[in-house]
Amino acid sequence: MTEFALDLNDDQKQVRDWLHGFARDVIRPAAAEWDEREETPWPVIQEAAKVGIYSLDFYAQQFFDPTGLGIPMAMEELFWGDAGIALSIVGTGLAAVGVLANGTEEQIGTWIPQMYGDVDDVKVAAFCSSEPDAGSDVGAMRTRAVYDEGKDEWVLNGTKTWATNGGIANVHVVVAVVDPDLGSKGHASFIVPPNTTGLSQGQKFKKHGIRASHTAEVVLENVRVPGSCLLGGKEKLDERLARARERARAGGERLKNAAMATFEASRPAVGAMAVGTARAAYDYALEYAKERTQFGRPIIDNQGVAFQLADMRTQIDAARLLVWRASWMAVSGKPFTAAEGSMSKLFASEVAKKVTAQAVQILGGNGFTREYPVERMHRDAAIYTIFEGTSEIQRLVIARTLSGLPIR
């Protein structure tokens, strides 16, 4: 087990500095344009692919960092550049995590490379879980997958929503109900290969923030996929469903469903994204406060401004520590006995909203305009308390873990 340390090693520092340079030199100069266009920044994704950031190899190296800090460090630096563009670069990773968490070695080797494409022809992937009536309440999911034994195919029908890269993805990972009687325990994940008949893009959402990231509905109408596209395989699914039915009859502990396994693995990473956005707003506000003069002196000379910046930095550092702790615990196999993963996502998300709002306030009227980036950062930060489990859901998870009671 790797010892927990707060000091990055030389290799990690080199990667961090490399990512920071890409965020500074490539992502930031493009941020305002793609926010206004509300389109996927394909040229930036391609630049990330050219230097090796948008690739399976890069994310594998960070994912398997024995300290657990590779992914949160990478997320923080990229989202320091810009949240919308960074989400376009890393959004494929959520689908990849879905395959890594639930798939066989053959499925991992077959489908994850197709999610990224290559330098000359970059691709993206989408993880499709949420539905119009099933967001936090995954038990209300209606998308069905029915097995056609004669053809060894699964038939998917339903509508997914809030899917990053939904409809434009080369590969879609879809969570569907295979046994309605088991509620959220009767779910499974499926690969929908490129150009599969019956999958189409529904509404594309015009969002408040992260507007450079494509978010849309995904409509599935009699979508047929081979039996080999069931993540984990049918034998494993049948065994899992049998155990779930037995535990339901016994009133015992239930198994985690496929969607929640993916979200639990990614929550500290989302916290790191929030830390990156908060840090970007703090950095800009700090420099602005040093240079902006009122009443004959820099505004940072005023306690009202200086104390805000002190609080902002303190909260950012505290959020990073929670993220790093959860990431280290996950890679070390330590159980989240106090829901430390949810803690990290909850606190970092709330910090991002608060810090970006304070940055707008420090800039005053300038902070309220699109001529200054903190306005965009404030809009972007709103998503962190919403996606991959709202702050309210994180508090519910933490409270249930601490109390052992089914708090509602």
Coordinates of C-alpha atoms in Angstrom, one line a residue:
M1 CA 0.0 0.0 0.0
T2 CA 1.3 3.4 -1.0
E3 CA 2.0 5.8 1.9
F4 CA 0.0 9.0 1.8
A5 CA 2.1 12.0 1.0
L6 CA 1.3 15.7 0.3
D7 CA 4.4 16.3 -1.9
L8 CA 4.2 15.2 -5.5
N9 CA 7.1 13.2 -6.8
D10 CA 9.3 14.5 -9.7
D11 CA 7.4 12.6 -12.3
Q12 CA 4.0 14.0 -11.1
K13 CA 5.4 17.5 -11.0
Q14 CA 6.6 17.1 -14.6
V15 CA 3.2 16.0 -15.7
R16 CA 1.5 18.7 -13.7
D17 CA 3.7 21.4 -15.3
W18 CA 3.1 20.0 -18.7
L19 CA -0.7 20.0 -18.3
H20 CA -0.6 23.5 -16.8
G21 CA 1.3 24.7 -19.8
F22 CA -1.3 23.2 -22.2
A23 CA -4.1 24.7 -20.2
R24 CA -2.4 28.1 -20.2
D25 CA -1.3 28.2 -23.8
V26 CA -4.0 26.2 -25.7
I27 CA -7.2 26.0 -23.6
R28 CA -7.4 29.5 -22.1
P29 CA -6.9 31.4 -25.3
A30 CA -9.8 29.4 -26.9
A31 CA -12.2 29.5 -23.9
A32 CA -14.3 32.6 -24.6
E33 CA -14.8 31.7 -28.3
W34 CA -16.1 28.2 -27.7
D35 CA -18.2 29.3 -24.7
E36 CA -19.9 31.8 -27.1
R37 CA -20.2 29.3 -29.9
E38 CA -21.6 26.5 -27.6
E39 CA -20.0 23.9 -29.8
T40 CA -17.6 21.0 -29.2
P41 CA -14.1 22.4 -29.6
W42 CA -12.8 19.8 -32.0
P43 CA -9.6 21.7 -32.8
V44 CA -8.6 21.9 -29.2
I45 CA -9.4 18.2 -28.6
Q46 CA -7.2 17.4 -31.6
E47 CA -4.4 19.5 -30.2
A48 CA -4.7 17.5 -26.9
A49 CA -4.5 14.3 -28.9
K50 CA -1.4 15.5 -30.8
V51 CA 0.5 16.1 -27.6
G52 CA -0.8 12.9 -25.9
I53 CA -3.3 14.3 -23.4
Y54 CA -6.4 13.0 -25.2
S55 CA -5.4 9.4 -25.3
L56 CA -6.1 6.1 -23.6
D57 CA -2.4 5.8 -22.6
F58 CA -2.4 9.1 -20.8
Y59 CA -5.5 8.4 -18.7
A60 CA -4.3 4.9 -18.0
Q61 CA -1.0 6.2 -16.7
Q62 CA -2.9 8.6 -14.4
F63 CA -5.5 6.1 -13.4
F64 CA -2.9 3.6 -12.3
D65 CA -0.7 6.1 -10.5
P66 CA -0.1 4.1 -7.2
T67 CA -0.6 7.3 -5.1
G68 CA -4.0 7.9 -6.5
L69 CA -3.2 11.5 -7.3
G70 CA -2.7 11.2 -11.1
I71 CA -6.3 11.8 -12.1
P72 CA -7.2 14.6 -9.6
M73 CA -3.9 16.4 -10.4
A74 CA -4.7 16.2 -14.2
M75 CA -8.3 17.3 -13.7
E76 CA -7.4 20.3 -11.6
E77 CA -4.9 21.6 -14.1
L78 CA -7.1 21.1 -17.2
F79 CA -10.2 22.7 -15.5
W80 CA -8.0 25.5 -14.3
G81 CA -7.7 26.3 -18.1
D82 CA -11.4 26.2 -18.7
A83 CA -14.2 24.0 -17.5
G84 CA -16.2 23.7 -20.7
I85 CA -13.2 22.8 -23.0
A86 CA -11.7 20.6 -20.3
L87 CA -15.0 18.6 -20.0
S88 CA -14.9 18.1 -23.8
I89 CA -11.4 16.7 -23.4
V90 CA -12.1 14.5 -20.4
G91 CA -15.8 13.6 -20.9
T92 CA -14.9 10.5 -22.8
G93 CA -13.3 9.3 -19.6
L94 CA -16.6 8.8 -17.8
A95 CA -17.7 6.2 -20.5
A96 CA -14.2 4.7 -20.3
V97 CA -14.5 4.3 -16.5
G98 CA -17.9 2.7 -17.0
V99 CA -16.2 0.0 -19.2
L100 CA -13.3 -0.3 -16.8
A101 CA -15.6 -0.7 -13.8
N102 CA -17.9 -3.3 -15.4
G103 CA -16.4 -4.8 -18.5
T104 CA -14.2 -7.8 -19.3
E105 CA -10.6 -7.5 -20.4
E106 CA -11.7 -8.2 -24.0
Q107 CA -14.4 -5.5 -23.8
I108 CA -11.9 -3.0 -22.4
G109 CA -9.4 -3.7 -25.1
T110 CA -12.0 -3.6 -27.9
W111 CA -14.0 -0.5 -27.0
I112 CA -11.9 2.0 -25.1
P113 CA -9.5 2.6 -28.0
Q114 CA -12.6 3.3 -30.2
M115 CA -13.8 5.9 -27.8
Y116 CA -10.7 8.1 -28.5
G117 CA -9.9 7.4 -32.1
D118 CA -6.5 8.6 -33.2
V119 CA -4.6 11.8 -33.8
D120 CA -5.9 12.2 -37.3
D121 CA -9.5 11.3 -36.5
V122 CA -10.4 12.0 -32.9
K123 CA -13.5 10.5 -31.5
V124 CA -15.5 10.9 -28.3
A125 CA -17.7 8.6 -26.1
A126 CA -20.8 9.1 -24.0
F127 CA -22.0 7.6 -20.7
C128 CA -25.8 7.5 -20.7
S129 CA -27.5 7.0 -17.4
S130 CA -29.8 9.9 -16.5
E131 CA -33.3 10.1 -17.8
P132 CA -36.1 12.7 -17.9
D133 CA -37.7 11.1 -14.8
A134 CA -34.6 9.4 -13.4
G135 CA -31.7 11.6 -12.3
S136 CA -30.7 11.2 -8.7
D137 CA -33.5 8.6 -8.4
V138 CA -31.8 5.8 -10.5
G139 CA -34.5 3.4 -9.3
A140 CA -37.0 5.2 -11.6
M141 CA -35.0 4.4 -14.7
R142 CA -37.3 3.3 -17.6
T143 CA -34.9 2.4 -20.4
R144 CA -35.3 -1.3 -21.0
A145 CA -32.9 -3.9 -22.3
V146 CA -34.6 -7.2 -23.3
Y147 CA -32.6 -10.3 -24.3
D148 CA -33.4 -12.0 -27.6
E149 CA -32.0 -15.4 -26.9
G150 CA -32.5 -16.7 -30.5
K151 CA -30.2 -14.0 -32.0
D152 CA -28.0 -13.4 -28.9
E153 CA -28.9 -9.7 -29.0
W154 CA -30.1 -7.2 -26.5
V155 CA -32.9 -4.8 -27.6
L156 CA -32.8 -1.3 -26.0
N157 CA -35.6 1.2 -25.8
G158 CA -35.8 4.5 -23.9
T159 CA -34.6 8.0 -23.7
K160 CA -31.4 9.2 -21.9
T161 CA -30.8 12.8 -21.0
W162 CA -27.9 15.1 -19.8
A163 CA -25.5 12.9 -21.7
T164 CA -22.1 14.5 -22.3
N165 CA -21.2 13.9 -26.0
G166 CA -24.6 12.3 -26.4
G167 CA -25.5 11.7 -30.0
I168 CA -22.1 12.8 -31.4
A169 CA -20.2 10.0 -29.7
N170 CA -18.5 7.2 -31.5
V171 CA -19.3 4.8 -28.7
H172 CA -22.2 5.1 -26.2
V173 CA -22.3 3.3 -22.9
V174 CA -26.0 2.9 -21.9
V175 CA -27.3 1.9 -18.5
A176 CA -30.7 0.1 -18.8
V177 CA -33.1 -2.0 -16.8
V178 CA -32.9 -5.8 -17.3
D179 CA -35.0 -6.8 -14.3
P180 CA -37.6 -4.2 -13.2
D181 CA -38.5 -6.2 -10.0
L182 CA -35.1 -5.5 -8.6
G183 CA -35.3 -1.7 -8.9
S184 CA -31.8 -0.1 -9.2
K185 CA -30.2 -3.5 -8.6
G186 CA -31.7 -4.8 -11.9
H187 CA -29.6 -2.5 -14.1
A188 CA -26.8 -3.4 -16.5
S189 CA -24.5 -1.4 -18.8
F190 CA -24.3 -1.9 -22.6
I191 CA -22.0 -0.8 -25.3
V192 CA -23.8 0.7 -28.3
P193 CA -21.2 0.5 -31.2
P194 CA -20.7 3.2 -33.8
N195 CA -23.5 3.7 -36.4
T196 CA -25.9 1.4 -34.7
T197 CA -29.4 1.6 -36.1
G198 CA -32.1 3.1 -33.8
L199 CA -29.8 5.4 -31.7
S200 CA -30.2 9.1 -32.4
Q201 CA -29.6 12.5 -30.8
G202 CA -32.6 14.2 -29.2
Q203 CA -32.6 17.7 -27.8
K204 CA -29.2 19.5 -27.5
F205 CA -29.3 21.6 -24.4
K206 CA -28.4 25.3 -24.3
K207 CA -26.7 25.5 -20.9
H208 CA -25.9 28.2 -18.3
G209 CA -22.3 27.1 -18.1
I210 CA -19.8 24.5 -19.5
R211 CA -21.1 25.6 -22.9
A212 CA -18.2 24.2 -24.9
S213 CA -19.2 20.7 -23.8
H214 CA -21.9 19.0 -25.8
T215 CA -24.9 17.9 -23.7
A216 CA -27.9 16.2 -25.3
E217 CA -30.6 13.6 -25.1
V218 CA -30.0 10.1 -26.6
V219 CA -33.0 8.3 -28.0
L220 CA -33.0 4.5 -28.3
E221 CA -35.6 2.9 -30.5
N222 CA -35.3 -0.8 -30.9
V223 CA -31.6 -0.6 -30.7
R224 CA -30.1 -4.1 -31.2
V225 CA -26.6 -4.8 -29.9
P226 CA -24.8 -8.2 -29.8
G227 CA -24.7 -10.1 -26.6
S228 CA -21.0 -9.4 -26.4
C229 CA -21.9 -5.7 -25.8
L230 CA -23.3 -6.4 -22.3
L231 CA -20.6 -5.2 -20.0
G232 CA -19.2 -8.1 -18.0
G233 CA -21.1 -10.7 -20.0
K234 CA -24.4 -12.5 -19.4
E235 CA -23.0 -15.2 -17.1
K236 CA -21.8 -12.5 -14.7
L237 CA -25.1 -10.6 -15.0
D238 CA -27.2 -13.7 -14.3
E239 CA -25.1 -14.5 -11.2
R240 CA -25.4 -10.9 -10.0
L241 CA -29.1 -10.8 -10.5
A242 CA -29.5 -14.1 -8.7
R243 CA -27.6 -12.8 -5.7
A244 CA -29.6 -9.6 -5.7
R245 CA -32.9 -11.6 -5.7
E246 CA -31.7 -13.8 -2.9
R247 CA -30.6 -10.8 -0.8
A248 CA -33.9 -9.1 -1.5
R249 CA -35.8 -12.2 -0.2
A250 CA -33.5 -12.3 2.8
G251 CA -33.8 -8.6 3.4
G252 CA -30.0 -8.3 3.5
E253 CA -27.6 -5.8 2.0
R254 CA -28.1 -5.0 -1.6
L255 CA -25.5 -4.9 -4.4
K256 CA -24.5 -1.7 -6.0
N257 CA -25.8 -1.1 -9.5
A258 CA -23.7 -0.5 -12.6
A259 CA -24.4 3.2 -12.8
M260 CA -23.6 3.9 -9.2
A261 CA -20.3 1.9 -9.4
T262 CA -19.2 4.3 -12.2
F263 CA -20.3 7.4 -10.3
E264 CA -18.6 6.3 -7.0
A265 CA -15.3 5.8 -8.9
S266 CA -15.5 9.3 -10.4
R267 CA -16.6 11.6 -7.6
P268 CA -13.2 12.6 -6.3
A269 CA -12.3 13.4 -9.9
V270 CA -15.3 15.8 -10.1
G271 CA -14.1 17.3 -6.9
A272 CA -10.7 18.0 -8.5
M273 CA -12.5 19.6 -11.5
A274 CA -14.2 22.0 -9.1
V275 CA -10.9 22.7 -7.3
G276 CA -9.4 23.7 -10.7
T277 CA -12.2 26.1 -11.5
A278 CA -12.1 27.6 -8.1
R279 CA -8.3 28.1 -8.3
A280 CA -8.6 29.8 -11.6
A281 CA -11.1 32.3 -10.3
Y282 CA -9.0 32.9 -7.2
D283 CA -5.8 33.4 -9.2
Y284 CA -7.4 35.9 -11.4
A285 CA -9.1 37.8 -8.5
L286 CA -5.7 37.9 -6.6
E287 CA -3.8 39.5 -9.5
Y288 CA -6.7 41.9 -10.2
A289 CA -6.8 43.0 -6.6
K290 CA -3.1 43.7 -6.7
E291 CA -3.4 45.9 -9.8
R292 CA -6.7 47.6 -9.4
T293 CA -6.5 50.9 -7.5
Q294 CA -9.2 52.7 -5.7
F295 CA -8.8 55.7 -3.4
G296 CA -5.1 55.8 -4.3
R297 CA -4.1 52.3 -3.4
P298 CA -4.5 48.7 -4.6
I299 CA -7.8 47.2 -3.5
I300 CA -6.0 44.3 -1.9
D301 CA -4.8 46.8 0.8
N302 CA -8.4 46.8 2.1
Q303 CA -9.3 44.1 4.6
G304 CA -12.6 43.6 3.0
V305 CA -10.9 42.3 -0.1
A306 CA -7.8 40.7 1.5
F307 CA -9.8 38.7 3.9
Q308 CA -12.0 37.4 1.1
L309 CA -8.9 36.2 -0.8
A310 CA -7.6 34.6 2.4
D311 CA -10.8 32.6 2.8
M312 CA -10.9 31.7 -0.8
R313 CA -7.4 30.2 -0.7
T314 CA -8.0 28.4 2.5
Q315 CA -11.2 26.8 1.2
I316 CA -9.5 25.7 -2.1
D317 CA -6.6 24.1 -0.2
A318 CA -9.0 22.3 2.1
A319 CA -11.1 21.0 -0.8
R320 CA -7.9 19.7 -2.5
L321 CA -6.9 17.8 0.6
L322 CA -10.3 16.1 0.8
V323 CA -10.0 15.2 -2.9
W324 CA -6.5 13.8 -2.5
R325 CA -7.5 11.8 0.6
A326 CA -10.4 10.2 -1.1
S327 CA -8.3 9.4 -4.2
W328 CA -5.5 7.9 -2.1
M329 CA -8.1 5.8 -0.1
A330 CA -9.6 4.5 -3.3
V331 CA -6.3 3.4 -4.9
S332 CA -5.2 1.9 -1.5
G333 CA -8.4 -0.2 -1.2
K334 CA -9.5 1.6 2.0
P335 CA -13.3 1.6 2.5
F336 CA -15.1 4.9 2.5
T337 CA -16.4 4.3 6.0
A338 CA -17.5 8.0 6.3
A339 CA -18.4 8.4 2.6
E340 CA -15.1 10.3 2.0
G341 CA -15.6 10.2 -1.7
S342 CA -18.9 12.0 -1.4
M343 CA -17.4 14.4 1.1
S344 CA -14.7 15.4 -1.4
K345 CA -17.2 16.0 -4.2
L346 CA -19.6 17.9 -1.9
F347 CA -17.1 20.2 -0.3
A348 CA -15.2 21.0 -3.5
S349 CA -18.3 21.7 -5.4
E350 CA -19.7 24.1 -2.9
V351 CA -16.3 25.8 -2.6
A352 CA -16.2 26.3 -6.4
K353 CA -19.5 28.1 -6.4
K354 CA -18.6 30.3 -3.4
V355 CA -15.1 31.2 -4.6
T356 CA -16.2 32.1 -8.1
A357 CA -18.9 34.3 -6.7
Q358 CA -16.4 36.0 -4.5
A359 CA -14.1 36.5 -7.5
V360 CA -17.0 38.3 -9.4
Q361 CA -17.6 40.5 -6.3
I362 CA -13.9 41.4 -6.1
L363 CA -13.9 42.5 -9.7
G364 CA -17.1 44.5 -9.2
G365 CA -18.8 45.6 -12.3
N366 CA -16.0 44.2 -14.4
G367 CA -16.6 40.8 -12.9
F368 CA -20.2 40.9 -14.2
T369 CA -19.1 41.2 -17.8
R370 CA -18.0 38.7 -20.4
E371 CA -14.9 40.8 -20.9
Y372 CA -13.4 39.2 -17.8
P373 CA -13.2 35.4 -17.4
V374 CA -14.5 35.2 -13.8
E375 CA -18.1 35.6 -15.1
R376 CA -17.7 32.5 -17.2
M377 CA -16.0 30.6 -14.3
H378 CA -18.9 31.5 -12.1
R379 CA -21.4 30.1 -14.6
D380 CA -19.3 27.0 -15.1
A381 CA -19.0 26.4 -11.3
A382 CA -22.8 25.9 -11.0
I383 CA -22.6 22.5 -12.6
Y384 CA -20.5 20.9 -9.9
T385 CA -23.2 20.9 -7.3
I386 CA -25.6 19.3 -9.8
F387 CA -24.0 16.6 -12.0
E388 CA -22.9 13.2 -10.9
G389 CA -24.9 13.5 -7.8
T390 CA -26.3 16.8 -6.4
S391 CA -25.0 18.3 -3.2
E392 CA -28.2 17.2 -1.6
I393 CA -27.5 13.6 -2.7
Q394 CA -24.0 13.7 -1.4
R395 CA -25.2 14.8 2.0
L396 CA -27.7 12.0 1.9
V397 CA -25.0 9.5 1.1
I398 CA -22.8 10.8 3.9
A399 CA -25.6 10.9 6.4
R400 CA -26.7 7.3 5.6
T401 CA -23.1 6.1 5.9
L402 CA -22.5 7.8 9.3
S403 CA -25.9 6.8 10.8
G404 CA -26.5 3.4 9.2
L405 CA -30.1 4.5 8.7
P406 CA -32.2 4.9 5.5
I407 CA -32.4 8.7 5.9
R408 CA -34.7 10.2 3.2

